[in-house]
Amino acid sequence: MATIIVVTSGKGGVGKTTTSAAISMGLAKAGHKTVVIDFDIGLRNLDIIMNCERRVVYDFVNVIQGDASLNQALIKDKRCDDLFILPASQTRDKEALTKDGVQAVLEQLKQDFEYIICDSPAGIEHGAQMALYFADMAIVVTNPEVSSVRDSDRILGILQSKSYRAEQNLEPVKEQLLIARFNPERVEKGEMLSIDDIEDILAIPLLGIIPESQSVLNASNNGIPVILDEKSDAGQAYQDTVARLLGEERPHRFIEANKKGILKRVFGG
Amino acid sequence: MTQAPLKIRSRLTASHQIALTTIELDPFEALIKNTIEKAPSLFHYAPTVLDSSALEELPDSDRLQALIGICRQYRLVPFALTSNNSAHQDYAYQHQLAWIEPRARSAAKDEPKPALAMTKTEVINTPVRSGQQVYAKDANLLITRQVSAGAEVIADGNIQILGALRGKAIAGAQGAEHCEIICNQMDAELLSIAGTYLVQEDIGTANGPARCWLNGDQIQVDYF
């Protein structure tokens, strides 16, 4: 039985697409057949991070409107045989997504895939609601800042009231928290919310903490999901996150501020 | 040429209402003087209604004239009497004062509505998130989780929150003044009981378990 996971946040620029790319790649690398769908219609994001933007012929909207078959639109990742990408259309707007259309595509994908990752657009209107409507699980991405946490809270409210599971009185969507761009030094200075503060406000289980890292930017610009950068702290944090998603228990890393030793101060850290 | 008929128009005029709390002349004068000193121009030849609701015994004619005299001395223009006791109407006419029906609201105060017994309790077992609103009609509201900033919980009865209250809580939404708001961590954006409200700035910075109730015309927040 396939699991539909939505990666969502409310606020923009917090790391949804980075997370979608990393988690789908991580699940596929672990041997689970995974597809990642870009719901951010009108913008180009996921296909760049996945480095497949030059291979897009048909997209999500074409499939919904019946202009192309699902197999024509799915792009197989070059690095991992178990990973597929369903890109977004850049020439349409979010209204092109219909509930029936999305459901039909998801039903078809469920036949072949173990995990279906839905990369949600920012905001709380139509596009974002389409992305989360059929979800079994939600990964709520939050930065350690008040506006981001507040918007995540709003998205959690929508998951509880406007998802398919809520409307049908089924078991509620499983909500998990992912804190991205976490910087322990700035938390110590009081410039960022602490993990405790965020957990206290959102009151959902913590799935992972991704440290703020230059490697995320580099990976994104080079079209590599950061999880493949095994040397970077962000890559390792995403690996932990995927392991937890698959039921493994791992301690949270990269949450303590580095005490810089004298050598590091002299030679740079 | 016939004379034009008298034109009568009815219109609402703002008037001050002065409660007769005493018929002793000196204390009454002191009261008027104090009040008028606070805003002299507001009372400059202002139409004034005397409210005799609080009096057990009505003043005799001379006393009433003296009271009216005091009002005039301070540039008020008393012209009418009002009271929750409709028996005072004849007294007003005897002394050539207009009679003004007491306002519906003050009449209702005379015989308070029996406090609605809220026997129902609505229970919410999920966090109330930012942007969500919960209304317990004719019932108390029990929330076993938190109320997030930007959320609104409303009940005609009491509100009890077992988690943190960070949003707005409105108890006694239909006007029941005995209602209370109780929460395990007070961090509210707004508290309201029977139409009286407190905003975050005025709630104070303490947080922790709190009980909020209506003390006169103010919400009192007790921390534990």
Tab-separated table of C-alpha atoms in Angstrom, chain A residues 22-209:
chain	number	residue	atom	x	y	z
A	22	ALA	CA	16.239	14.931	-0.183
A	23	ILE	CA	13.580	12.714	1.329
A	24	SER	CA	12.439	11.207	-1.940
A	25	MET	CA	16.035	10.489	-2.921
A	26	GLY	CA	16.697	9.016	0.531
A	27	LEU	CA	13.671	6.726	0.366
A	28	ALA	CA	14.577	5.604	-3.151
A	29	LYS	CA	18.201	4.967	-2.136
A	30	ALA	CA	16.872	2.791	0.677
A	31	GLY	CA	15.241	0.640	-1.988
A	32	HIS	CA	11.682	1.980	-1.844
A	33	LYS	CA	10.117	2.854	-5.151
A	34	THR	CA	9.345	6.553	-4.826
A	35	VAL	CA	7.830	9.309	-6.935
A	36	VAL	CA	8.029	12.999	-6.137
A	37	ILE	CA	5.345	15.324	-7.513
A	38	ASP	CA	5.800	19.062	-7.899
A	39	PHE	CA	2.544	20.811	-6.961
A	40	ASP	CA	4.084	24.256	-7.357
A	41	ILE	CA	2.452	24.920	-10.712
A	42	GLY	CA	3.777	27.974	-12.526
A	43	LEU	CA	7.209	27.953	-10.923
A	44	ARG	CA	10.274	25.908	-11.707
A	45	ASN	CA	11.865	24.462	-8.643
A	46	LEU	CA	11.888	20.766	-8.075
A	47	ASP	CA	13.108	19.806	-11.528
A	48	ILE	CA	16.107	22.109	-11.110
A	49	ILE	CA	17.044	20.690	-7.724
A	50	MET	CA	16.628	17.191	-9.176
A	51	ASN	CA	18.628	18.230	-12.259
A	52	CYS	CA	16.039	17.041	-14.762
A	53	GLU	CA	14.710	20.313	-16.103
A	54	ARG	CA	16.105	19.612	-19.560
A	55	ARG	CA	14.276	16.326	-19.807
A	56	VAL	CA	10.757	17.629	-19.174
A	57	VAL	CA	8.388	16.952	-22.081
A	58	TYR	CA	5.046	16.441	-20.413
A	59	ASP	CA	4.098	17.576	-16.918
A	60	PHE	CA	1.593	17.085	-14.106
A	61	VAL	CA	-1.032	19.333	-15.693
A	62	ASN	CA	-0.763	17.529	-19.043
A	63	VAL	CA	-1.507	14.262	-17.255
A	64	ILE	CA	-4.446	15.724	-15.330
A	65	GLN	CA	-5.933	17.124	-18.515
A	66	GLY	CA	-5.410	13.877	-20.383
A	67	ASP	CA	-2.932	15.261	-22.920
A	68	ALA	CA	-0.275	12.758	-21.906
A	69	SER	CA	-0.143	9.452	-20.116
A	70	LEU	CA	1.449	9.189	-16.718
A	71	ASN	CA	4.319	7.116	-18.098
A	72	GLN	CA	5.097	9.800	-20.666
A	73	ALA	CA	5.342	12.446	-17.970
A	74	LEU	CA	7.271	10.550	-15.296
A	75	ILE	CA	11.007	11.228	-15.427
A	76	LYS	CA	13.323	8.562	-14.137
A	77	ASP	CA	16.184	9.844	-12.038
A	78	LYS	CA	19.609	9.155	-13.514
A	79	ARG	CA	21.242	8.459	-10.162
A	80	CYS	CA	18.681	6.131	-8.656
A	81	ASP	CA	16.498	3.593	-10.466
A	82	ASP	CA	13.779	3.693	-7.837
A	83	LEU	CA	13.153	7.443	-8.046
A	84	PHE	CA	10.749	9.181	-10.435
A	85	ILE	CA	9.806	12.833	-10.809
A	86	LEU	CA	6.510	14.259	-11.960
A	87	PRO	CA	7.359	17.880	-12.830
A	88	ALA	CA	5.101	20.910	-12.643
A	89	SER	CA	3.889	22.953	-15.555
A	90	GLN	CA	5.463	26.357	-15.886
A	91	THR	CA	2.852	27.713	-18.247
A	92	ARG	CA	-0.252	27.110	-16.159
A	93	ASP	CA	-1.556	28.392	-12.866
A	94	LYS	CA	-2.505	26.516	-9.736
A	95	GLU	CA	-6.171	26.468	-10.687
A	96	ALA	CA	-5.305	23.834	-13.284
A	97	LEU	CA	-5.222	21.309	-10.441
A	98	THR	CA	-8.614	19.733	-9.862
A	99	LYS	CA	-9.457	17.440	-6.999
A	100	ASP	CA	-10.674	14.690	-9.341
A	101	GLY	CA	-7.655	15.063	-11.595
A	102	VAL	CA	-5.190	14.898	-8.716
A	103	GLN	CA	-6.988	11.918	-7.241
A	104	ALA	CA	-6.918	10.041	-10.537
A	105	VAL	CA	-3.166	10.590	-10.917
A	106	LEU	CA	-2.488	9.552	-7.317
A	107	GLU	CA	-4.610	6.402	-7.689
A	108	GLN	CA	-2.580	5.436	-10.731
A	109	LEU	CA	0.713	6.126	-8.978
A	110	LYS	CA	-0.370	4.056	-5.985
A	111	GLN	CA	-0.320	0.951	-8.211
A	112	ASP	CA	3.420	1.232	-8.836
A	113	PHE	CA	4.990	3.188	-6.007
A	114	GLU	CA	5.601	2.705	-2.305
A	115	TYR	CA	6.004	6.376	-1.473
A	116	ILE	CA	4.430	9.373	-3.169
A	117	ILE	CA	5.978	12.672	-2.067
A	118	CYS	CA	3.931	15.799	-2.786
A	119	ASP	CA	6.001	18.989	-2.829
A	120	SER	CA	3.540	21.695	-1.804
A	121	PRO	CA	3.655	25.302	-2.972
A	122	ALA	CA	3.816	28.012	-0.303
A	123	GLY	CA	0.618	29.595	0.917
A	124	ILE	CA	-2.685	28.170	2.045
A	125	GLU	CA	-4.809	28.555	-1.043
A	126	HIS	CA	-5.826	26.167	-3.779
A	127	GLY	CA	-2.450	24.759	-4.833
A	128	ALA	CA	-1.319	24.045	-1.290
A	129	GLN	CA	-4.670	22.514	-0.393
A	130	MET	CA	-4.537	20.226	-3.429
A	131	ALA	CA	-1.077	19.032	-2.390
A	132	LEU	CA	-2.167	18.099	1.117
A	133	TYR	CA	-5.730	16.953	0.438
A	134	PHE	CA	-5.000	13.261	-0.150
A	135	ALA	CA	-2.031	12.968	2.197
A	136	ASP	CA	-1.570	10.128	4.679
A	137	MET	CA	1.360	11.848	6.312
A	138	ALA	CA	2.547	15.436	6.442
A	139	ILE	CA	6.068	16.672	6.942
A	140	VAL	CA	5.694	20.242	8.154
A	141	VAL	CA	8.858	22.220	7.418
A	142	THR	CA	9.573	25.114	9.755
A	143	ASN	CA	12.431	27.555	10.262
A	144	PRO	CA	13.281	28.684	13.791
A	145	GLU	CA	11.500	32.009	13.411
A	146	VAL	CA	8.119	33.170	14.668
A	147	SER	CA	6.427	33.844	11.312
A	148	SER	CA	7.402	30.463	9.945
A	149	VAL	CA	6.193	28.608	13.037
A	150	ARG	CA	2.933	30.546	13.009
A	151	ASP	CA	2.273	29.671	9.363
A	152	SER	CA	3.049	26.023	10.043
A	153	ASP	CA	0.474	26.101	12.803
A	154	ARG	CA	-2.049	27.405	10.289
A	155	ILE	CA	-1.188	24.594	7.854
A	156	LEU	CA	-1.670	22.039	10.640
A	157	GLY	CA	-5.145	23.457	11.160
A	158	ILE	CA	-5.921	22.996	7.464
A	159	LEU	CA	-4.603	19.410	7.571
A	160	GLN	CA	-6.979	18.728	10.444
A	161	SER	CA	-10.016	20.271	8.841
A	162	LYS	CA	-9.687	20.258	5.064
A	163	SER	CA	-7.870	17.053	4.154
A	164	TYR	CA	-9.605	13.995	2.716
A	165	ARG	CA	-8.948	12.088	5.917
A	166	ALA	CA	-10.549	14.852	7.999
A	167	GLU	CA	-13.561	15.149	5.715
A	168	GLN	CA	-14.152	11.376	5.702
A	169	ASN	CA	-13.574	11.063	9.472
A	170	LEU	CA	-10.700	8.670	8.882
A	171	GLU	CA	-7.641	8.386	11.071
A	172	PRO	CA	-6.081	11.890	10.993
A	173	VAL	CA	-3.122	12.761	8.800
A	174	LYS	CA	0.081	11.806	10.606
A	175	GLU	CA	1.891	15.080	11.270
A	176	GLN	CA	5.640	15.345	11.725
A	177	LEU	CA	7.853	18.329	12.243
A	178	LEU	CA	11.045	19.087	10.343
A	179	ILE	CA	13.051	22.085	11.498
A	180	ALA	CA	15.215	23.415	8.673
A	181	ARG	CA	17.939	26.075	8.594
A	182	PHE	CA	18.613	25.532	12.271
A	183	ASN	CA	21.592	27.432	13.635
A	184	PRO	CA	22.511	26.553	17.239
A	185	GLU	CA	24.851	29.552	17.630
A	186	ARG	CA	22.060	31.963	16.752
A	187	VAL	CA	19.666	30.151	19.082
A	188	GLU	CA	22.167	30.669	21.912
A	189	LYS	CA	22.292	34.362	21.083
A	190	GLY	CA	18.513	34.471	21.228
A	191	GLU	CA	18.165	35.336	17.550
A	192	MET	CA	16.282	32.151	16.719
A	193	LEU	CA	13.622	30.104	18.442
A	194	SER	CA	14.903	27.025	20.246
A	195	ILE	CA	13.761	23.508	19.365
A	196	ASP	CA	11.832	23.384	22.649
A	197	ASP	CA	9.983	26.589	21.799
A	198	ILE	CA	8.991	25.275	18.374
A	199	GLU	CA	7.894	21.894	19.706
A	200	ASP	CA	5.942	23.652	22.435
A	201	ILE	CA	4.078	25.855	19.970
A	202	LEU	CA	3.351	23.242	17.315
A	203	ALA	CA	2.942	20.192	19.590
A	204	ILE	CA	3.668	17.535	16.947
A	205	PRO	CA	6.406	14.874	16.919
A	206	LEU	CA	9.824	16.003	15.769
A	207	LEU	CA	11.083	14.118	12.713
A	208	GLY	CA	14.335	15.906	12.085
A	209	ILE	CA	16.509	18.977	12.438
